[in-house]
Amino acid sequence: DEGEAAFLDLLRQRVKRTTWAEGARLEVVMRVTEEGDRYLFVLNPDPDLSASDTVLVDQPVEYAVDVSVPGGYPVPVKKREGRAALDMTLGPCEMAVVWLGSQ
């Protein structure tokens, strides 16, 4: 147990995450296109229950749009400790694709 804890502490110190779900209830992957557009792919892995979590992004984000719905839907962006914070709720096995914009 001590070795595992030490290893996890080392990872936290050395590996810088650009985005993650605060409570680990949602799976989050960021992709950057060749043109520099940033997209978050957010998945609720639970096949039975909805899940809510705050997705944190350690990069500048001024606005976000869920482009997985027709016409897009704005996702409110809050600031928390120098990071962008997006509160999200997804249904069972639901996925959202969120485009991140900055000035």
XYZ file of N, CA, C and O in Angstrom:
412
model
N 0.814 -1.205 0.000
C 0.000 0.000 0.000
C 0.854 1.264 0.000
O 0.529 2.236 -0.652
N 1.953 1.242 0.779
C 2.825 2.415 0.829
C 3.486 2.664 -0.515
O 3.629 3.806 -0.944
N 3.921 1.586 -1.184
C 4.542 1.717 -2.503
C 3.570 2.282 -3.526
O 3.928 3.125 -4.349
N 2.331 1.814 -3.460
C 1.307 2.308 -4.380
C 1.031 3.780 -4.132
O 0.934 4.577 -5.071
N 0.914 4.188 -2.888
C 0.666 5.594 -2.546
C 1.823 6.473 -3.004
O 1.610 7.559 -3.540
N 3.045 5.999 -2.809
C 4.217 6.771 -3.241
C 4.240 6.919 -4.760
O 4.556 7.990 -5.289
N 3.898 5.831 -5.449
C 3.858 5.876 -6.911
C 2.799 6.863 -7.400
O 3.045 7.662 -8.303
N 1.607 6.831 -6.810
C 0.542 7.750 -7.204
C 0.927 9.198 -6.914
O 0.632 10.100 -7.703
N 1.594 9.459 -5.800
C 2.067 10.810 -5.494
C 3.079 11.274 -6.530
O 3.051 12.423 -6.969
N 3.981 10.391 -6.934
C 4.969 10.730 -7.957
C 4.285 11.081 -9.278
O 4.641 12.059 -9.936
N 3.287 10.287 -9.659
C 2.544 10.577 -10.892
C 1.868 11.947 -10.815
O 1.906 12.721 -11.776
N 1.233 12.259 -9.676
C 0.555 13.554 -9.522
C 1.532 14.714 -9.676
O 1.194 15.756 -10.209
N 2.749 14.529 -9.200
C 3.753 15.588 -9.275
C 4.317 15.751 -10.676
O 4.613 16.865 -11.106
N 4.464 14.659 -11.409
C 5.176 14.688 -12.688
C 4.282 14.782 -13.921
O 4.710 15.279 -14.947
N 3.063 14.265 -13.833
C 2.177 14.233 -14.996
C 1.199 15.396 -14.898
O 0.442 15.498 -13.939
N 1.242 16.265 -15.875
C 0.342 17.417 -15.905
C -0.851 17.095 -16.801
O -0.707 16.861 -17.997
N -2.030 17.065 -16.198
C -3.252 16.803 -16.959
C -3.764 18.117 -17.530
O -3.737 19.141 -16.858
N -4.284 18.077 -18.737
C -4.875 19.281 -19.313
C -6.362 19.357 -19.028
O -6.934 20.435 -19.006
N -6.998 18.212 -18.808
C -8.429 18.194 -18.512
C -8.792 16.907 -17.780
O -8.175 15.866 -18.004
N -9.785 17.021 -16.882
C -10.234 15.856 -16.124
C -11.566 16.173 -15.457
O -11.940 17.333 -15.311
N -12.269 15.126 -15.071
C -13.511 15.268 -14.312
C -13.150 15.224 -12.835
O -12.519 14.274 -12.364
N -13.557 16.247 -12.121
C -13.169 16.412 -10.726
C -13.495 15.186 -9.860
O -12.676 14.744 -9.070
N -14.691 14.659 -10.007
C -15.101 13.517 -9.192
C -14.910 12.179 -9.875
O -15.338 11.151 -9.359
N -14.304 12.176 -11.050
C -14.035 10.962 -11.833
C -15.309 10.194 -12.194
O -15.284 8.985 -12.390
N -16.447 10.901 -12.281
C -17.700 10.248 -12.678
C -17.882 10.264 -14.193
O -18.684 9.512 -14.734
N -17.154 11.142 -14.876
C -17.203 11.224 -16.331
C -15.811 10.964 -16.888
O -14.811 11.304 -16.252
N -15.752 10.361 -18.064
C -14.477 10.160 -18.746
C -14.292 11.310 -19.726
O -15.216 11.658 -20.466
N -13.103 11.901 -19.733
C -12.846 13.100 -20.537
C -11.556 12.934 -21.336
O -10.528 12.544 -20.787
N -11.639 13.236 -22.632
C -10.468 13.224 -23.502
C -10.484 14.513 -24.313
O -11.518 14.876 -24.880
N -9.349 15.220 -24.368
C -9.245 16.413 -25.211
C -8.510 16.047 -26.489
O -7.516 15.328 -26.456
N -9.009 16.561 -27.581
C -8.359 16.399 -28.878
C -8.172 17.785 -29.488
O -9.061 18.633 -29.388
N -7.034 17.986 -30.138
C -6.735 19.250 -30.806
C -6.557 18.956 -32.286
O -5.781 18.073 -32.663
N -7.292 19.700 -33.127
C -7.199 19.494 -34.568
C -5.924 20.127 -35.110
O -5.248 20.898 -34.419
N -5.595 19.824 -36.356
C -4.425 20.427 -36.989
C -4.555 21.947 -37.055
O -3.558 22.663 -37.045
N -5.785 22.447 -37.093
C -6.030 23.887 -37.136
C -5.976 24.532 -35.757
O -6.088 25.737 -35.616
N -5.855 23.709 -34.717
C -5.766 24.226 -33.356
C -7.080 24.266 -32.597
O -7.118 24.716 -31.454
N -8.181 23.811 -33.213
C -9.457 23.744 -32.492
C -9.374 22.656 -31.425
O -8.809 21.589 -31.646
N -9.942 22.952 -30.249
C -9.909 22.003 -29.130
C -11.308 21.461 -28.878
O -12.267 22.218 -28.781
N -11.394 20.144 -28.748
C -12.656 19.465 -28.479
C -12.499 18.563 -27.264
O -11.502 17.860 -27.130
N -13.503 18.598 -26.400
C -13.576 17.668 -25.284
C -14.592 16.586 -25.640
O -15.711 16.895 -26.050
N -14.205 15.354 -25.478
C -15.123 14.233 -25.614
C -15.415 13.772 -24.194
O -14.503 13.335 -23.477
N -16.665 13.907 -23.770
C -17.059 13.619 -22.389
C -18.067 12.474 -22.421
O -19.079 12.545 -23.119
N -17.793 11.425 -21.650
C -18.621 10.228 -21.662
C -19.039 9.861 -20.243
O -18.222 9.887 -19.319
N -20.317 9.516 -20.093
C -20.790 8.903 -18.857
C -20.695 7.394 -19.074
O -21.462 6.826 -19.849
N -19.778 6.704 -18.388
C -19.618 5.272 -18.628
C -20.680 4.398 -17.950
O -20.737 3.203 -18.222
N -21.514 4.982 -17.114
C -22.516 4.197 -16.387
C -23.692 3.862 -17.306
O -24.344 4.752 -17.839
N -23.989 2.575 -17.492
C -25.089 2.190 -18.389
C -26.468 2.348 -17.763
O -27.475 2.238 -18.465
N -26.534 2.643 -16.454
C -27.822 2.684 -15.773
C -28.219 4.050 -15.214
O -29.406 4.343 -15.106
N -27.238 4.862 -14.830
C -27.539 6.110 -14.122
C -26.947 7.330 -14.808
O -25.879 7.252 -15.421
N -27.621 8.457 -14.658
C -27.064 9.735 -15.095
C -25.898 10.083 -14.173
O -25.835 9.618 -13.030
N -24.990 10.897 -14.682
C -23.837 11.307 -13.874
C -23.600 12.798 -14.057
O -23.701 13.323 -15.164
N -23.297 13.467 -12.951
C -22.950 14.885 -12.958
C -21.546 15.034 -12.402
O -21.165 14.346 -11.448
N -20.779 15.937 -13.003
C -19.427 16.193 -12.538
C -18.982 17.541 -13.089
O -19.628 18.095 -13.986
N -17.895 18.048 -12.551
C -17.296 19.273 -13.048
C -16.048 18.907 -13.826
O -15.147 18.246 -13.302
N -16.026 19.305 -15.102
C -14.872 19.053 -15.953
C -13.950 20.264 -15.836
O -14.372 21.400 -16.068
N -12.704 20.005 -15.453
C -11.721 21.073 -15.292
C -10.763 21.061 -16.473
O -10.316 19.996 -16.911
N -10.454 22.257 -16.983
C -9.552 22.399 -18.124
C -8.440 23.347 -17.712
O -8.696 24.489 -17.340
N -7.216 22.869 -17.797
C -6.060 23.650 -17.371
C -5.461 24.407 -18.561
O -4.251 24.377 -18.781
N -6.335 25.050 -19.330
C -5.957 25.880 -20.473
C -6.972 27.015 -20.561
O -8.082 26.890 -20.039
N -6.621 28.103 -21.244
C -7.590 29.195 -21.368
C -8.842 28.759 -22.147
O -8.740 28.175 -23.224
N -10.000 29.018 -21.553
C -11.283 28.743 -22.206
C -12.200 29.911 -21.891
O -12.456 30.207 -20.729
N -12.679 30.592 -22.909
C -13.597 31.713 -22.724
C -15.052 31.278 -22.913
O -15.946 31.821 -22.290
N -15.270 30.314 -23.805
C -16.620 29.834 -24.065
C -16.539 28.387 -24.548
O -15.493 27.935 -25.020
N -17.655 27.674 -24.391
C -17.725 26.269 -24.791
C -19.080 26.013 -25.425
O -20.088 26.591 -25.014
N -19.092 25.140 -26.431
C -20.330 24.804 -27.135
C -20.407 23.288 -27.300
O -19.466 22.656 -27.797
N -21.529 22.710 -26.854
C -21.776 21.290 -27.074
C -22.199 21.121 -28.527
O -23.313 21.494 -28.910
N -21.295 20.618 -29.358
C -21.575 20.481 -30.784
C -22.168 19.125 -31.132
O -22.381 18.829 -32.309
N -22.454 18.312 -30.120
C -23.058 17.010 -30.385
C -24.576 17.100 -30.505
O -25.237 16.093 -30.753
N -25.131 18.295 -30.321
C -26.568 18.505 -30.516
C -26.765 19.436 -31.713
O -25.933 20.299 -31.964
N -27.846 19.249 -32.471
C -28.069 20.093 -33.640
C -28.060 21.590 -33.283
O -28.705 22.011 -32.325
N -27.284 22.354 -34.019
C -27.201 23.793 -33.803
C -26.257 24.191 -32.675
O -25.984 25.358 -32.458
N -25.771 23.212 -31.927
C -24.876 23.486 -30.804
C -25.634 24.031 -29.602
O -26.739 24.560 -29.732
N -25.057 23.897 -28.434
C -25.677 24.391 -27.208
C -24.574 24.936 -26.310
O -23.611 24.221 -26.021
N -24.715 26.182 -25.863
C -23.652 26.756 -25.031
C -23.526 26.042 -23.689
O -24.520 25.679 -23.062
N -22.293 25.834 -23.265
C -21.989 25.245 -21.967
C -21.352 26.343 -21.124
O -20.318 26.891 -21.511
N -21.968 26.714 -20.000
C -21.396 27.783 -19.167
C -19.986 27.432 -18.686
O -19.722 26.300 -18.276
N -19.098 28.406 -18.776
C -17.714 28.233 -18.328
C -17.501 29.100 -17.099
O -17.709 30.309 -17.142
N -17.113 28.458 -16.013
C -16.782 29.171 -14.781
C -15.263 29.146 -14.626
O -14.581 28.337 -15.254
N -14.752 30.007 -13.796
C -13.322 30.001 -13.482
C -13.152 29.510 -12.054
O -13.857 29.935 -11.154
N -12.222 28.582 -11.870
C -11.933 28.077 -10.535
C -10.424 27.848 -10.412
O -9.854 27.046 -11.141
N -9.805 28.591 -9.520
C -8.372 28.454 -9.254
C -7.551 28.518 -10.534
O -6.640 27.714 -10.749
N -7.881 29.463 -11.417
C -7.131 29.635 -12.650
C -7.454 28.646 -13.746
O -6.810 28.636 -14.787
N -8.449 27.804 -13.520
C -8.852 26.820 -14.526
C -10.280 27.092 -14.981
O -11.069 27.664 -14.251
N -10.596 26.612 -16.167
C -11.976 26.629 -16.629
C -12.695 25.445 -15.987
O -12.125 24.360 -15.846
N -13.942 25.667 -15.581
C -14.743 24.617 -14.954
C -16.088 24.546 -15.661
O -16.790 25.552 -15.771
N -16.442 23.368 -16.159
C -17.705 23.153 -16.860
C -18.514 22.117 -16.082
O -18.083 20.971 -15.954
N -19.663 22.520 -15.559
C -20.549 21.579 -14.868
C -21.355 20.832 -15.923
O -22.022 21.456 -16.752
N -21.279 19.509 -15.888
C -21.957 18.710 -16.906
C -22.733 17.565 -16.280
O -22.298 16.985 -15.286
N -23.870 17.261 -16.888
C -24.678 16.108 -16.521
C -24.987 15.343 -17.798
O -25.452 15.923 -18.780
N -24.721 14.052 -17.779
C -24.987 13.205 -18.939
C -25.832 12.011 -18.518
O -25.673 11.478 -17.419
N -26.715 11.599 -19.412
C -27.538 10.422 -19.160
C -26.711 9.152 -19.256
O -25.531 9.181 -19.608
N -27.337 8.000 -18.965
C -26.624 6.729 -19.034
C -25.968 6.520 -20.404
O -26.615 6.675 -21.441
N -24.690 6.245 -20.396
C -23.891 6.003 -21.610
C -23.928 7.162 -22.610
O -23.577 6.988 -23.770
N -24.331 8.328 -22.176
C -24.392 9.487 -23.065
C -23.000 10.087 -23.246
O -22.161 10.046 -22.353
N -22.766 10.670 -24.437
C -21.517 11.336 -24.728
C -21.802 12.729 -25.260
O -22.797 12.942 -25.946
N -20.930 13.671 -24.945
C -21.027 15.029 -25.477
C -19.681 15.391 -26.087
O -18.631 14.975 -25.600
N -19.736 16.165 -27.168
C -18.538 16.707 -27.779
C -18.611 18.216 -27.585
O -19.542 18.867 -28.061
N -17.649 18.768 -26.860
C -17.668 20.182 -26.494
C -16.496 20.899 -27.158
O -15.339 20.525 -26.948
N -16.819 21.907 -27.956
C -15.798 22.736 -28.590
C -15.414 23.839 -27.623
O -16.279 24.493 -27.038
N -14.117 24.023 -27.425
C -13.620 25.041 -26.496
C -13.069 26.226 -27.279
O -12.230 26.056 -28.167
N -13.528 27.416 -26.943
C -13.064 28.625 -27.617
C -12.359 29.551 -26.655
O -12.631 29.575 -25.464
N -11.412 30.298 -27.200
C -10.720 31.312 -26.393
C -10.444 32.498 -27.288
O -10.388 32.409 -28.497
N -10.273 33.643 -26.669
C -10.041 34.896 -27.415
C -8.600 34.991 -27.825
O -7.705 34.597 -27.230
